[in-house]
Amino acid sequence: MRCEIIAVGTELLMGQTLNTNARNIATELFALGVGVYYHTVVGDNEARLKEVFKNSLERVDLIILSGGLGPTDDDITRDIVAEVLELPLQRNEYWVKKMEEFFRRFKRPMTQINLRQAMVPKGGTLLPNDRGTAPGIYLEKGAQIIVLLPGPPRELAPMFKEQVIPRLQEKLGEQKDLGVLKSRVLRVVGLGESAMVEKIKPILDSQDNPTIAPLAKGAEVHLRLTARELSGERAETLLQEKLQEIREVLGDYIYGEGEETLEMAVTKLLRDKAKTIAAAESCSGGLLSSRFTDVPGSSACFLGGAVTYSNEAKSNLLGVEENLLNTVGAVSAEVASAMAGGARKLFKTDIGIGITGIAGPGGATPEKAVGLTFIALEADDCTLCRRYQFWGSRLEIKERVTQAALYLLRLYLLGKLQENDTRSGAENKVD
Amino acid sequence: MRCEIIAVGTELLMGQTLNTNARNIATELFALGVGVYYHTVVGDNEARLKEVFKNSLERVDLIILSGGLGPTDDDITRDIVAEVLELPLQRNEYWVKKMEEFFRRFKRPMTQINLRQAMVPKGGTLLPNDRGTAPGIYLEKGAQIIVLLPGPPRELAPMFKEQVIPRLQEKLGEQKDLGVLKSRVLRVVGLGESAMVEKIKPILDSQDNPTIAPLAKGAEVHLRLTARELSGERAETLLQEKLQEIREVLGDYIYGEGEETLEMAVTKLLRDKAKTIAAAESCSGGLLSSRFTDVPGSSACFLGGAVTYSNEAKSNLLGVEENLLNTVGAVSAEVASAMAGGARKLFKTDIGIGITGIAGPGGATPEKAVGLTFIALEADDCTLCRRYQFWGSRLEIKERVTQAALYLLRLYLLGKLQENDTRSGAENKVD
């Protein structure tokens, strides 16, 4: 089953609203094994909506339209669909009653224009809306399915889930030969996109089923595998085999799957190994602490952080010697290490992380460029400091710095810091 | 000028990634007076991308494609565009050099596959990319303009702004009768969208030119005014008049304009008044410090932060009495106030902020629900603590907590804390 999702609304076209409906619908359809081939956004304009809808009828089996079902004159989706399909609109008395109740409940008079919302193209099924006055419509014409949904996400989402998906599942059940799509995402850190592609080139070149797509995502790279098979079990087996093959090549570069973030993976490692941690941050300004505390339950291992922007705070809180700050300067390996040790002592943790650098845009000197950063880790069995040269805007540098710190921590927790010495510092810089 | 924005990428189609690029491009084009008529998303599939691109050539004057410019085999945009337009691809030696430099700087070998990224359809202009190896392409064919941009938003956005918009402005300048669109965004905090709409209802109801659109944006509300006039000067005058009218009604609820974030506005106030600040954070976990340090130059007023997740850290670092923690509990007005005082003393600042609450999903008790938060402010002339009940996911709560803290700080710096007592605590709870 090939599908197009058409969102109708000038506010989407103009960029005032993000098209989250298409994203959410696509995610659900994909899980069903429906191939979503196009998302389209078009404004509240008769001629263009007609053109887009006609075009869609020529290229897909399932058309899902959202928006333009309100009561006002610029809500045209219902009328255009009926006109193009040459179906008369009929008033649904059940919905008229429902709307009357709705308005009575909120002590507001129902206006004449609301009656438009009870009109349904002949042969279509009205999909009741618990959260507003615009019902949806489900329609089959020949072998094609057309679904109309209201635009507000909190009305669309439950209607789609509860009333449209079961109908689609039934239709899909009748088409035995379609098969099922299953997908997995591997999350990679410490390797840029092209370096990763280079490493798994033979696997990528021979891909067939599952397909494999690399994707750069902020400071990391994702790898999506998608298998299509008649049985879900068979698709799962194919995925597992290919995942295994990739894991053998990429090893520890893979830190997680699916929605797992790097901070989640590191927090899990800390908890598994019953280790506690604290952070002393200068250029990352609290972002590392914030990333740790984004993870539910992180309080079990992340005991605290000190954001020490000024030299005075570095001395007072963390016990960094003033002499050090005056000789080698705040942005130095020595100070990063002293900060890591200070954080560990202050919060009485197993591990301390110290970060100092120049986030920019100001603060650079001829010897120290924007993006220069030192990240130190201190624990009973390990004391080390790495030098990095990051690039990008202030916010990008903050993100990359914390990514590198989490990556370093991950290698330490895996006991891989020695073997992987060369790659951890260098490769986090590019992506 | 009619425009279509085509985003290429299976991850978008499948709903793994939100199409923020189309939103951002549309917003900018709209401000230029370009009519964006269609957004389309299509996967990394040759036949369908070809079909979509051909269809677009038949219906618009300006086509902006994003994504599919990477080095791997499933990056097909460049090739499809060249093929459909029947233009040979030529290697751009300048970009080959740039890529070599880029890889040298990061001490990584340039791979063969990267060379694909230096290929440009004949007659096209290469748009250098400061943030990655995929350059953009600007191309005129007959009366039509085709622009190719890399998919990652942090590469696309500056390239579009700095290299594409000036070229489009030049083209638009040649079309005299179009008129000029000018737009301004007002940023509002401390009022929900519906409360704001209620306040400025007469202005909204009588809007004509400029048009006025309210827009809920995370924890704040924006208001976009757009004027269309033949002369830019006249459009500017209309905007200024309407801005003045709205400012008279909304007053201090408006904290900024355009791209100014709340943390920027508060940092500016701190610097203007030569005040220094420190934060002690529990449930916000470093996010307030991180938001301060997102602002370039914030080191002049933000001296540091303590992320004290555990009770022990609250006592050791901030001097919160253990007795207090044992009797009223960590999530209490008393502890928030003690944290604010502790932060102020620790970092020797004029102002201290203390935040304690339950970010969820765990940690709630029958008396204290997820989202319950106390925010305290301490300075020589002011000691206060507010109680809030936020809602949402853990990350949403963290965002709302820091938004409320910044809002409270803003009122204090404006000397408005007394007059505004009622609104500051209550209204930040919603949206």
Tab-separated table of C-alpha atoms in Angstrom, chain A:
chain	number	residue	atom	x	y	z
A	1	MET	CA	0.000	0.000	0.000
A	2	ARG	CA	1.496	3.320	-1.143
A	3	CYS	CA	0.534	6.406	0.816
A	4	GLU	CA	0.658	10.195	0.547
A	5	ILE	CA	0.082	12.477	3.522
A	6	ILE	CA	-1.340	15.881	2.556
A	7	ALA	CA	-1.449	18.620	5.164
A	8	VAL	CA	-3.692	21.549	4.297
A	9	GLY	CA	-3.055	24.929	5.900
A	10	THR	CA	-1.464	28.238	5.057
A	11	GLU	CA	0.079	28.443	8.552
A	12	LEU	CA	2.097	25.310	7.699
A	13	LEU	CA	3.156	26.674	4.315
A	14	MET	CA	4.280	29.947	5.872
A	15	GLY	CA	6.304	28.138	8.484
A	16	GLN	CA	4.293	29.341	11.462
A	17	THR	CA	3.463	25.759	12.396
A	18	LEU	CA	5.645	22.682	12.160
A	19	ASN	CA	4.123	19.738	10.327
A	20	THR	CA	4.185	17.369	13.293
A	21	ASN	CA	1.003	15.630	12.081
A	22	ALA	CA	2.763	14.194	9.027
A	23	ARG	CA	5.622	12.978	11.215
A	24	ASN	CA	3.283	11.249	13.639
A	25	ILE	CA	1.078	9.699	10.959
A	26	ALA	CA	4.127	8.475	9.048
A	27	THR	CA	5.599	6.825	12.134
A	28	GLU	CA	2.391	4.876	12.742
A	29	LEU	CA	1.923	3.890	9.112
A	30	PHE	CA	5.479	2.724	8.837
A	31	ALA	CA	4.964	0.397	11.788
A	32	LEU	CA	1.971	-1.074	9.934
A	33	GLY	CA	4.077	-1.758	6.861
A	34	VAL	CA	2.482	0.953	4.730
A	35	GLY	CA	4.971	2.658	2.422
A	36	VAL	CA	4.702	6.430	2.876
A	37	TYR	CA	6.048	7.874	-0.363
A	38	TYR	CA	5.176	11.564	-0.171
A	39	HIS	CA	4.350	14.268	2.365
A	40	THR	CA	2.798	17.358	0.839
A	41	VAL	CA	1.814	20.689	2.359
A	42	VAL	CA	-0.540	23.008	0.507
A	43	GLY	CA	-2.393	26.163	1.598
A	44	ASP	CA	-6.095	26.873	2.012
A	45	ASN	CA	-6.381	27.529	-1.721
A	46	GLU	CA	-8.999	25.784	-3.865
A	47	ALA	CA	-7.129	25.506	-7.138
A	48	ARG	CA	-3.904	24.239	-5.583
A	49	LEU	CA	-5.532	21.808	-3.178
A	50	LYS	CA	-7.544	20.394	-6.103
A	51	GLU	CA	-4.363	19.987	-8.165
A	52	VAL	CA	-2.486	18.324	-5.292
A	53	PHE	CA	-5.362	15.953	-4.513
A	54	LYS	CA	-5.814	14.945	-8.166
A	55	ASN	CA	-2.085	14.340	-8.505
A	56	SER	CA	-2.183	12.180	-5.395
A	57	LEU	CA	-5.079	10.086	-6.736
A	58	GLU	CA	-2.819	9.214	-9.645
A	59	ARG	CA	0.141	8.008	-7.637
A	60	VAL	CA	-0.921	6.327	-4.383
A	61	ASP	CA	-3.509	3.967	-2.887
A	62	LEU	CA	-4.009	5.719	0.432
A	63	ILE	CA	-4.381	9.483	0.823
A	64	ILE	CA	-4.471	11.026	4.264
A	65	LEU	CA	-5.473	14.679	4.374
A	66	SER	CA	-5.254	16.758	7.527
A	67	GLY	CA	-6.622	20.225	8.239
A	68	GLY	CA	-9.226	22.410	6.583
A	69	LEU	CA	-12.223	20.766	8.285
A	70	GLY	CA	-13.157	23.750	10.466
A	71	PRO	CA	-16.367	25.750	10.147
A	72	THR	CA	-15.023	28.846	8.394
A	73	ASP	CA	-14.828	29.788	4.738
A	74	ASP	CA	-11.182	28.955	4.398
A	75	ASP	CA	-11.796	25.359	5.506
A	76	ILE	CA	-12.149	23.770	2.093
A	77	THR	CA	-10.808	20.211	2.325
A	78	ARG	CA	-14.218	18.501	2.664
A	79	ASP	CA	-15.696	20.362	-0.324
A	80	ILE	CA	-12.710	19.874	-2.617
A	81	VAL	CA	-12.504	16.138	-1.922
A	82	ALA	CA	-16.250	15.711	-2.612
A	83	GLU	CA	-15.989	17.775	-5.787
A	84	VAL	CA	-12.962	15.956	-7.232
A	85	LEU	CA	-14.451	12.534	-6.414
A	86	GLU	CA	-17.847	13.687	-7.773
A	87	LEU	CA	-19.647	12.687	-4.587
A	88	PRO	CA	-22.567	14.745	-3.207
A	89	LEU	CA	-22.240	15.972	0.406
A	90	GLN	CA	-24.856	14.659	2.832
A	91	ARG	CA	-25.676	15.966	6.275
A	92	ASN	CA	-24.946	13.577	9.140
A	93	GLU	CA	-27.732	14.105	11.697
A	94	TYR	CA	-25.856	12.215	14.400
A	95	TRP	CA	-23.091	14.771	14.255
A	96	VAL	CA	-25.515	17.710	14.230
A	97	LYS	CA	-26.897	16.405	17.528
A	98	LYS	CA	-23.419	15.863	18.926
A	99	MET	CA	-22.439	19.439	18.068
A	100	GLU	CA	-25.600	20.779	19.686
A	101	GLU	CA	-24.727	18.909	22.887
A	102	PHE	CA	-21.170	20.161	22.684
A	103	PHE	CA	-22.233	23.799	22.456
A	104	ARG	CA	-24.824	23.383	25.175
A	105	ARG	CA	-22.139	21.990	27.491
A	106	PHE	CA	-19.949	25.051	26.976
A	107	LYS	CA	-22.969	27.381	27.151
A	108	ARG	CA	-22.324	28.826	23.739
A	109	PRO	CA	-24.791	29.120	20.864
A	110	MET	CA	-24.128	26.838	17.885
A	111	THR	CA	-23.744	28.969	14.783
A	112	GLN	CA	-25.091	28.133	11.331
A	113	ILE	CA	-21.609	27.763	9.956
A	114	ASN	CA	-20.918	24.821	12.259
A	115	LEU	CA	-23.445	22.777	10.277
A	116	ARG	CA	-20.882	22.543	7.478
A	117	GLN	CA	-18.883	20.279	9.766
A	118	ALA	CA	-21.617	17.621	9.705
A	119	MET	CA	-21.438	17.207	5.908
A	120	VAL	CA	-19.990	13.916	4.630
A	121	PRO	CA	-19.368	12.845	1.005
A	122	LYS	CA	-21.795	10.085	0.002
A	123	GLY	CA	-20.446	6.636	0.893
A	124	GLY	CA	-18.031	8.041	3.458
A	125	THR	CA	-17.977	7.197	7.172
A	126	LEU	CA	-17.966	9.971	9.749
A	127	LEU	CA	-15.223	9.597	12.376
A	128	PRO	CA	-16.441	11.157	15.651
A	129	ASN	CA	-14.159	13.674	17.361
A	130	ASP	CA	-14.147	13.678	21.172
A	131	ARG	CA	-12.097	16.826	21.425
A	132	GLY	CA	-13.628	19.265	18.970
A	133	THR	CA	-16.423	19.943	16.482
A	134	ALA	CA	-14.617	18.744	13.337
A	135	PRO	CA	-15.225	15.028	12.679
A	136	GLY	CA	-12.962	13.030	10.404
A	137	ILE	CA	-14.081	11.145	7.292
A	138	TYR	CA	-13.075	7.687	6.045
A	139	LEU	CA	-13.846	6.959	2.415
A	140	GLU	CA	-13.174	4.143	-0.030
A	141	LYS	CA	-13.454	4.817	-3.746
A	142	GLY	CA	-12.621	1.871	-5.989
A	143	ALA	CA	-9.372	0.443	-4.660
A	144	GLN	CA	-8.322	3.739	-3.066
A	145	ILE	CA	-8.743	4.921	0.509
A	146	ILE	CA	-9.137	8.602	1.380
A	147	VAL	CA	-9.032	9.781	4.985
A	148	LEU	CA	-9.765	13.320	6.176
A	149	LEU	CA	-8.583	14.339	9.650
A	150	PRO	CA	-8.847	17.583	11.634
A	151	GLY	CA	-5.664	19.682	11.853
A	152	PRO	CA	-5.111	20.170	15.613
A	153	PRO	CA	-2.676	17.423	16.685
A	154	ARG	CA	-4.540	16.638	19.904
A	155	GLU	CA	-7.695	15.933	17.866
A	156	LEU	CA	-5.941	14.200	14.995
A	157	ALA	CA	-3.694	11.858	16.953
A	158	PRO	CA	-6.340	9.930	18.945
A	159	MET	CA	-8.728	9.828	15.972
A	160	PHE	CA	-6.029	8.384	13.750
A	161	LYS	CA	-4.942	5.842	16.318
A	162	GLU	CA	-8.382	4.707	17.451
A	163	GLN	CA	-10.465	4.987	14.300
A	164	VAL	CA	-8.211	4.938	11.244
A	165	ILE	CA	-5.492	2.428	12.114
A	166	PRO	CA	-7.934	-0.420	12.895
A	167	ARG	CA	-9.630	0.143	9.517
A	168	LEU	CA	-6.288	0.147	7.720
A	169	GLN	CA	-5.187	-3.001	9.544
A	170	GLU	CA	-8.320	-4.717	8.318
A	171	LYS	CA	-7.656	-3.657	4.729
A	172	LEU	CA	-4.013	-4.724	4.990
A	173	GLY	CA	-5.124	-8.115	6.303
A	174	GLU	CA	-6.971	-8.636	3.027
A	175	GLN	CA	-3.792	-7.992	1.035
A	176	LYS	CA	-1.788	-11.044	1.947
A	177	ASP	CA	1.188	-10.424	-0.300
A	178	LEU	CA	2.155	-7.044	1.123
A	179	GLY	CA	4.536	-8.074	3.854
A	180	VAL	CA	5.740	-6.187	6.893
A	181	LEU	CA	8.363	-3.465	7.292
A	182	LYS	CA	10.559	-3.591	10.372
A	183	SER	CA	13.213	-1.076	11.237
A	184	ARG	CA	16.044	-0.543	13.733
A	185	VAL	CA	18.293	2.420	14.355
A	186	LEU	CA	21.889	2.000	15.565
A	187	ARG	CA	23.490	5.027	17.203
A	188	VAL	CA	27.184	5.620	16.612
A	189	VAL	CA	29.556	7.990	18.402
A	190	GLY	CA	33.237	8.750	17.890
A	191	LEU	CA	33.153	8.296	14.121
A	192	GLY	CA	32.129	10.832	11.467
A	193	GLU	CA	29.585	9.835	8.805
A	194	SER	CA	32.093	9.260	6.017
A	195	ALA	CA	34.547	7.396	8.276
A	196	MET	CA	31.724	5.113	9.368
A	197	VAL	CA	30.609	4.537	5.781
A	198	GLU	CA	34.204	3.687	4.844
A	199	LYS	CA	34.355	1.060	7.590
A	200	ILE	CA	31.141	-0.709	6.621
A	201	LYS	CA	31.437	-0.149	2.873
A	202	PRO	CA	31.280	-3.850	1.910
A	203	ILE	CA	28.088	-4.218	3.961
A	204	LEU	CA	26.563	-1.077	2.478
A	205	ASP	CA	27.516	-2.012	-1.074
A	206	SER	CA	25.912	-5.433	-0.826
A	207	GLN	CA	22.770	-4.240	0.971
A	208	ASP	CA	19.448	-5.484	-0.316
A	209	ASN	CA	17.007	-6.553	2.403
A	210	PRO	CA	17.367	-4.999	4.949
A	211	THR	CA	18.308	-1.667	3.415
A	212	ILE	CA	20.838	0.386	5.384
A	213	ALA	CA	20.861	4.191	5.548
A	214	PRO	CA	23.498	6.304	7.381
A	215	LEU	CA	22.321	9.612	8.823
A	216	ALA	CA	24.330	12.415	10.483
A	217	LYS	CA	22.490	13.647	13.583
A	218	GLY	CA	24.065	16.588	15.411
A	219	ALA	CA	27.282	15.358	17.000
A	220	GLU	CA	26.674	11.691	16.179
A	221	VAL	CA	25.745	9.343	13.325
A	222	HIS	CA	22.779	7.000	13.083
A	223	LEU	CA	22.360	3.933	10.922
A	224	ARG	CA	18.856	2.799	9.992
A	225	LEU	CA	18.170	-0.781	8.886
A	226	THR	CA	14.838	-1.635	7.309
A	227	ALA	CA	13.688	-5.122	6.368
A	228	ARG	CA	10.576	-6.015	4.380
A	229	GLU	CA	9.285	-9.563	4.577
A	230	LEU	CA	6.019	-11.466	4.381
A	231	SER	CA	6.268	-12.453	8.022
A	232	GLY	CA	7.257	-10.149	10.844
A	233	GLU	CA	9.345	-12.924	12.325
A	234	ARG	CA	11.364	-13.367	9.161
A	235	ALA	CA	11.912	-9.580	8.932
A	236	GLU	CA	13.119	-9.608	12.539
A	237	THR	CA	15.571	-12.441	11.805
A	238	LEU	CA	17.007	-10.627	8.791
A	239	LEU	CA	17.428	-7.496	10.889
A	240	GLN	CA	19.133	-9.351	13.718
A	241	GLU	CA	21.586	-11.014	11.329
A	242	LYS	CA	22.540	-7.710	9.714
A	243	LEU	CA	22.746	-5.906	13.067
A	244	GLN	CA	25.159	-8.563	14.247
A	245	GLU	CA	27.281	-8.181	11.119
A	246	ILE	CA	27.499	-4.404	11.607
A	247	ARG	CA	28.188	-4.699	15.317
A	248	GLU	CA	31.157	-6.937	14.538
A	249	VAL	CA	32.709	-4.196	12.412
A	250	LEU	CA	31.792	-1.090	14.384
A	251	GLY	CA	32.070	-2.577	17.875
A	252	ASP	CA	32.164	0.024	20.619
A	253	TYR	CA	31.448	2.842	18.212
A	254	ILE	CA	27.840	1.698	18.547
A	255	TYR	CA	26.582	2.968	21.855
A	256	GLY	CA	22.863	2.370	21.574
A	257	GLU	CA	19.727	1.598	19.592
A	258	GLY	CA	16.480	3.383	18.811
A	259	GLU	CA	15.655	6.337	21.022
A	260	GLU	CA	18.526	5.801	23.472
A	261	THR	CA	20.656	8.937	23.818
A	262	LEU	CA	24.351	8.897	24.685
A	263	GLU	CA	23.577	10.289	28.149
A	264	MET	CA	21.118	7.428	28.691
A	265	ALA	CA	23.688	4.847	27.611
A	266	VAL	CA	26.375	6.330	29.872
A	267	THR	CA	23.990	6.610	32.816
A	268	LYS	CA	23.084	2.962	32.350
A	269	LEU	CA	26.762	1.982	32.365
A	270	LEU	CA	27.344	4.018	35.523
A	271	ARG	CA	24.425	2.331	37.246
A	272	ASP	CA	25.442	-1.146	36.074
A	273	LYS	CA	28.917	-0.609	37.483
A	274	ALA	CA	27.600	1.173	40.604
A	275	LYS	CA	29.808	4.194	39.971
A	276	THR	CA	29.017	7.782	40.958
A	277	ILE	CA	30.103	10.867	39.066
A	278	ALA	CA	30.348	14.651	39.359
A	279	ALA	CA	31.228	17.288	36.781
A	280	ALA	CA	33.141	20.553	36.925
A	281	GLU	CA	32.309	22.619	33.879
A	282	SER	CA	33.685	25.830	32.530
A	283	CYS	CA	33.078	26.268	28.776
A	284	SER	CA	30.238	23.753	28.645
A	285	GLY	CA	28.497	25.904	31.255
A	286	GLY	CA	26.298	23.278	32.901
A	287	LEU	CA	25.215	21.476	29.736
A	288	LEU	CA	26.898	18.227	30.763
A	289	SER	CA	25.074	18.291	34.097
A	290	SER	CA	21.851	19.118	32.292
A	291	ARG	CA	22.304	16.196	29.890
A	292	PHE	CA	22.885	13.811	32.786
A	293	THR	CA	19.805	15.113	34.575
A	294	ASP	CA	17.685	14.725	31.423
A	295	VAL	CA	17.831	10.992	32.134
A	296	PRO	CA	15.162	9.754	34.570
A	297	GLY	CA	16.810	8.107	37.545
A	298	SER	CA	20.194	9.752	36.930
A	299	SER	CA	20.232	10.953	40.544
A	300	ALA	CA	21.446	7.443	41.481
A	301	CYS	CA	24.836	8.093	39.855
A	302	PHE	CA	25.104	11.778	38.970
A	303	LEU	CA	25.638	13.467	42.318
A	304	GLY	CA	26.219	17.009	41.185
A	305	GLY	CA	28.034	19.577	39.150
A	306	ALA	CA	29.892	22.819	39.577
A	307	VAL	CA	29.709	25.441	36.861
A	308	THR	CA	32.840	27.450	37.479
A	309	TYR	CA	33.060	30.159	34.909
A	310	SER	CA	35.374	32.506	36.814
A	311	ASN	CA	38.912	31.737	38.009
A	312	GLU	CA	37.812	32.612	41.526
A	313	ALA	CA	35.099	29.968	41.441
A	314	LYS	CA	37.608	27.429	40.137
A	315	SER	CA	39.832	28.087	43.163
A	316	ASN	CA	37.148	28.489	45.811
A	317	LEU	CA	34.914	25.581	44.889
A	318	LEU	CA	37.267	23.149	43.274
A	319	GLY	CA	40.552	24.000	44.929
A	320	VAL	CA	42.324	24.746	41.655
A	321	GLU	CA	45.580	26.440	42.658
A	322	GLU	CA	45.716	30.134	41.803
A	323	ASN	CA	49.314	29.685	40.813
A	324	LEU	CA	48.240	27.244	38.108
A	325	LEU	CA	45.602	29.620	36.769
A	326	ASN	CA	48.169	32.412	36.619
A	327	THR	CA	50.899	30.407	34.923
A	328	VAL	CA	49.374	27.917	32.455
A	329	GLY	CA	45.993	29.676	32.316
A	330	ALA	CA	42.435	28.472	32.868
A	331	VAL	CA	42.267	26.734	29.491
A	332	SER	CA	44.923	24.075	30.060
A	333	ALA	CA	45.305	20.375	30.737
A	334	GLU	CA	46.534	21.118	34.249
A	335	VAL	CA	43.444	23.098	35.179
A	336	ALA	CA	41.063	20.572	33.591
A	337	SER	CA	42.700	17.833	35.674
A	338	ALA	CA	42.569	19.906	38.839
A	339	MET	CA	38.878	20.588	38.153
A	340	ALA	CA	38.141	16.878	37.692
A	341	GLY	CA	39.891	16.089	40.968
A	342	GLY	CA	38.102	18.985	42.684
A	343	ALA	CA	34.655	17.857	41.515
A	344	ARG	CA	35.356	14.317	42.674
A	345	LYS	CA	36.396	15.526	46.102
A	346	LEU	CA	33.585	18.047	46.443
A	347	PHE	CA	30.806	15.598	45.645
A	348	LYS	CA	32.629	12.514	47.006
A	349	THR	CA	32.202	10.501	43.816
A	350	ASP	CA	34.060	7.665	42.138
A	351	ILE	CA	34.641	9.679	38.972
A	352	GLY	CA	35.243	13.370	38.362
A	353	ILE	CA	35.045	15.120	35.003
A	354	GLY	CA	36.700	18.498	34.408
A	355	ILE	CA	36.041	20.616	31.336
A	356	THR	CA	37.686	23.887	30.393
A	357	GLY	CA	37.845	25.578	27.011
A	358	ILE	CA	36.896	28.517	24.836
A	359	ALA	CA	33.281	28.383	23.652
A	360	GLY	CA	33.600	31.616	21.691
A	361	PRO	CA	32.873	33.786	19.882
A	362	GLY	CA	35.215	35.875	22.084
A	363	GLY	CA	38.079	34.753	24.322
A	364	ALA	CA	40.553	33.428	21.757
A	365	THR	CA	44.266	34.256	21.892
A	366	PRO	CA	46.965	33.681	19.258
A	367	GLU	CA	47.882	30.425	21.034
A	368	LYS	CA	44.391	29.295	21.978
A	369	ALA	CA	41.678	29.293	19.307
A	370	VAL	CA	37.909	29.265	19.821
A	371	GLY	CA	36.910	25.648	20.364
A	372	LEU	CA	40.128	24.594	22.143
A	373	THR	CA	39.000	22.391	25.022
A	374	PHE	CA	40.563	20.142	27.649
A	375	ILE	CA	38.520	17.327	29.130
A	376	ALA	CA	39.917	15.479	32.156
A	377	LEU	CA	38.709	12.343	33.883
A	378	GLU	CA	39.804	11.294	37.353
A	379	ALA	CA	39.082	8.019	39.134
A	380	ASP	CA	40.997	5.675	41.395
A	381	ASP	CA	42.371	3.682	38.477
A	382	CYS	CA	42.635	6.389	35.842
A	383	THR	CA	43.764	9.996	35.498
A	384	LEU	CA	43.865	11.450	32.050
A	385	CYS	CA	43.232	14.608	30.087
A	386	ARG	CA	42.507	15.041	26.388
A	387	ARG	CA	42.964	18.088	24.211
A	388	TYR	CA	40.321	18.823	21.542
A	389	GLN	CA	39.905	21.448	18.872
A	390	PHE	CA	36.180	21.809	18.216
A	391	TRP	CA	34.542	24.132	15.737
A	392	GLY	CA	31.155	25.705	15.123
A	393	SER	CA	28.975	28.222	16.897
A	394	ARG	CA	29.019	28.671	20.668
A	395	LEU	CA	26.040	26.331	21.049
A	396	GLU	CA	27.505	23.738	18.690
A	397	ILE	CA	30.790	23.785	20.592
A	398	LYS	CA	28.947	23.274	23.859
A	399	GLU	CA	27.146	20.298	22.323
A	400	ARG	CA	30.336	18.761	20.906
A	401	VAL	CA	32.257	19.283	24.143
A	402	THR	CA	29.633	17.435	26.176
A	403	GLN	CA	29.401	14.728	23.501
A	404	ALA	CA	33.165	14.191	23.720
A	405	ALA	CA	33.047	14.091	27.520
A	406	LEU	CA	30.297	11.462	27.480
A	407	TYR	CA	32.197	9.458	24.881
A	408	LEU	CA	35.387	9.553	26.958
A	409	LEU	CA	33.438	8.462	29.998
A	410	ARG	CA	31.873	5.634	28.042
A	411	LEU	CA	35.263	4.315	26.948
A	412	TYR	CA	36.515	4.502	30.525
A	413	LEU	CA	33.493	2.603	31.844
A	414	LEU	CA	33.953	-0.054	29.172
A	415	GLY	CA	37.609	-0.405	30.209
A	416	LYS	CA	38.607	0.587	26.674
A	417	LEU	CA	40.498	3.746	27.282
A	418	GLN	CA	43.934	2.276	26.626
A	419	GLU	CA	43.227	0.340	23.444
A	420	ASN	CA	41.275	3.207	21.966
A	421	ASP	CA	43.619	5.983	22.906
A	422	THR	CA	44.149	7.403	19.460
A	423	ARG	CA	40.613	7.544	18.194
A	424	SER	CA	38.790	9.068	21.124
A	425	GLY	CA	40.459	12.431	21.052
A	426	ALA	CA	40.755	12.958	17.353
A	427	GLU	CA	37.581	11.726	15.792
A	428	ASN	CA	35.059	13.510	17.897
A	429	LYS	CA	36.087	16.717	16.247
A	430	VAL	CA	34.468	16.161	12.882
A	431	ASP	CA	31.078	14.840	12.026
